[in-house]
Amino acid sequence: MSDTDRERPYAVITLTDVYGQQREMSGQLTTAVTQLSTAQARLDDHEKRMRALEAWRYALPASALSAVVAAVAALISAFVG
């Protein structure tokens, strides 16, 4: 080795090394895509459940008000008629 080689550190990266890293990254990418699709499915299910709860929440006061109005109308009808 010459003095120049000792002064400058370097690494030899072969095509085999690059290919190995590419294969490893490909595997990691496949795993990430699978996890992303699973997370999307869970998010869609969560959104569906939230919409159902919101629909029930907003329907409840309207039905309670309708029940009160019907009860009042029945009482008025019973006492007047």
PDB file of C-alpha atoms in Angstrom:
ATOM      1  CA  MET A   1       0.000   0.000   0.000  1.00  0.00           C
ATOM      2  CA  SER A   2       1.267   3.418  -0.775  1.00  0.00           C
ATOM      3  CA  ASP A   3       1.222   6.351   1.613  1.00  0.00           C
ATOM      4  CA  THR A   4      -1.696   7.868  -0.303  1.00  0.00           C
ATOM      5  CA  ASP A   5      -3.876   4.802   0.303  1.00  0.00           C
ATOM      6  CA  ARG A   6      -3.189   4.898   4.029  1.00  0.00           C
ATOM      7  CA  GLU A   7      -4.192   8.543   4.317  1.00  0.00           C
ATOM      8  CA  ARG A   8      -7.559   8.249   2.549  1.00  0.00           C
ATOM      9  CA  PRO A   9      -9.997   5.715   3.945  1.00  0.00           C
ATOM     10  CA  TYR A  10     -12.179   4.125   1.322  1.00  0.00           C
ATOM     11  CA  ALA A  11     -14.539   1.225   0.903  1.00  0.00           C
ATOM     12  CA  VAL A  12     -15.026  -1.102  -1.971  1.00  0.00           C
ATOM     13  CA  ILE A  13     -18.667  -1.647  -2.819  1.00  0.00           C
ATOM     14  CA  THR A  14     -19.322  -4.374  -5.297  1.00  0.00           C
ATOM     15  CA  LEU A  15     -22.314  -4.908  -7.524  1.00  0.00           C
ATOM     16  CA  THR A  16     -23.207  -7.886  -5.342  1.00  0.00           C
ATOM     17  CA  ASP A  17     -23.363  -5.587  -2.305  1.00  0.00           C
ATOM     18  CA  VAL A  18     -25.630  -3.145  -4.135  1.00  0.00           C
ATOM     19  CA  TYR A  19     -27.884  -5.969  -5.328  1.00  0.00           C
ATOM     20  CA  GLY A  20     -28.105  -7.407  -1.808  1.00  0.00           C
ATOM     21  CA  GLN A  21     -29.084  -4.047  -0.380  1.00  0.00           C
ATOM     22  CA  GLN A  22     -31.652  -3.576  -3.133  1.00  0.00           C
ATOM     23  CA  ARG A  23     -33.216  -6.971  -2.335  1.00  0.00           C
ATOM     24  CA  GLU A  24     -33.305  -6.113   1.357  1.00  0.00           C
ATOM     25  CA  MET A  25     -34.975  -2.775   0.660  1.00  0.00           C
ATOM     26  CA  SER A  26     -37.460  -4.514  -1.620  1.00  0.00           C
ATOM     27  CA  GLY A  27     -38.448  -6.825   1.230  1.00  0.00           C
ATOM     28  CA  GLN A  28     -38.814  -3.915   3.604  1.00  0.00           C
ATOM     29  CA  LEU A  29     -40.947  -2.067   1.074  1.00  0.00           C
ATOM     30  CA  THR A  30     -43.211  -5.089   0.675  1.00  0.00           C
ATOM     31  CA  THR A  31     -43.655  -5.226   4.441  1.00  0.00           C
ATOM     32  CA  ALA A  32     -44.443  -1.508   4.588  1.00  0.00           C
ATOM     33  CA  VAL A  33     -47.044  -1.789   1.817  1.00  0.00           C
ATOM     34  CA  THR A  34     -48.712  -4.700   3.620  1.00  0.00           C
ATOM     35  CA  GLN A  35     -48.802  -2.767   6.873  1.00  0.00           C
ATOM     36  CA  LEU A  36     -50.179   0.281   5.083  1.00  0.00           C
ATOM     37  CA  SER A  37     -53.020  -1.676   3.501  1.00  0.00           C
ATOM     38  CA  THR A  38     -53.861  -3.209   6.888  1.00  0.00           C
ATOM     39  CA  ALA A  39     -53.858   0.222   8.502  1.00  0.00           C
ATOM     40  CA  GLN A  40     -56.100   1.568   5.728  1.00  0.00           C
ATOM     41  CA  ALA A  41     -58.590  -1.259   6.291  1.00  0.00           C
ATOM     42  CA  ARG A  42     -58.637  -0.527  10.018  1.00  0.00           C
ATOM     43  CA  LEU A  43     -59.102   3.173   9.348  1.00  0.00           C
ATOM     44  CA  ASP A  44     -62.006   2.482   6.988  1.00  0.00           C
ATOM     45  CA  ASP A  45     -63.652   0.251   9.604  1.00  0.00           C
ATOM     46  CA  HIS A  46     -63.131   2.902  12.278  1.00  0.00           C
ATOM     47  CA  GLU A  47     -64.624   5.577  10.011  1.00  0.00           C
ATOM     48  CA  LYS A  48     -67.654   3.380   9.305  1.00  0.00           C
ATOM     49  CA  ARG A  49     -68.252   2.844  13.019  1.00  0.00           C
ATOM     50  CA  MET A  50     -67.872   6.550  13.753  1.00  0.00           C
ATOM     51  CA  ARG A  51     -70.442   7.428  11.073  1.00  0.00           C
ATOM     52  CA  ALA A  52     -72.901   4.917  12.550  1.00  0.00           C
ATOM     53  CA  LEU A  53     -72.449   6.357  16.046  1.00  0.00           C
ATOM     54  CA  GLU A  54     -72.854   9.906  14.766  1.00  0.00           C
ATOM     55  CA  ALA A  55     -76.059   8.979  12.933  1.00  0.00           C
ATOM     56  CA  TRP A  56     -77.453   7.419  16.110  1.00  0.00           C
ATOM     57  CA  ARG A  57     -76.377  10.404  18.176  1.00  0.00           C
ATOM     58  CA  TYR A  58     -78.128  12.917  15.941  1.00  0.00           C
ATOM     59  CA  ALA A  59     -81.258  10.769  15.479  1.00  0.00           C
ATOM     60  CA  LEU A  60     -81.823  10.321  19.215  1.00  0.00           C
ATOM     61  CA  PRO A  61     -82.776  13.944  20.091  1.00  0.00           C
ATOM     62  CA  ALA A  62     -85.140  14.159  17.122  1.00  0.00           C
ATOM     63  CA  SER A  63     -86.913  10.944  18.095  1.00  0.00           C
ATOM     64  CA  ALA A  64     -87.101  12.034  21.741  1.00  0.00           C
ATOM     65  CA  LEU A  65     -88.635  15.340  20.694  1.00  0.00           C
ATOM     66  CA  SER A  66     -91.136  13.507  18.494  1.00  0.00           C
ATOM     67  CA  ALA A  67     -92.069  11.246  21.410  1.00  0.00           C
ATOM     68  CA  VAL A  68     -92.653  14.223  23.704  1.00  0.00           C
ATOM     69  CA  VAL A  69     -94.792  15.970  21.079  1.00  0.00           C
ATOM     70  CA  ALA A  70     -96.815  12.786  20.553  1.00  0.00           C
ATOM     71  CA  ALA A  71     -97.302  12.361  24.313  1.00  0.00           C
ATOM     72  CA  VAL A  72     -98.460  15.962  24.695  1.00  0.00           C
ATOM     73  CA  ALA A  73    -100.830  15.547  21.743  1.00  0.00           C
ATOM     74  CA  ALA A  74    -102.214  12.351  23.295  1.00  0.00           C
ATOM     75  CA  LEU A  75    -102.753  14.081  26.648  1.00  0.00           C
ATOM     76  CA  ILE A  76    -104.465  17.039  24.997  1.00  0.00           C
ATOM     77  CA  SER A  77    -106.647  14.696  22.991  1.00  0.00           C
ATOM     78  CA  ALA A  78    -107.540  12.688  26.113  1.00  0.00           C
ATOM     79  CA  PHE A  79    -108.492  15.713  28.208  1.00  0.00           C
ATOM     80  CA  VAL A  80    -110.141  17.799  25.500  1.00  0.00           C
ATOM     81  CA  GLY A  81    -111.858  15.106  23.456  1.00  0.00           C
TER      82      GLY A  81
END
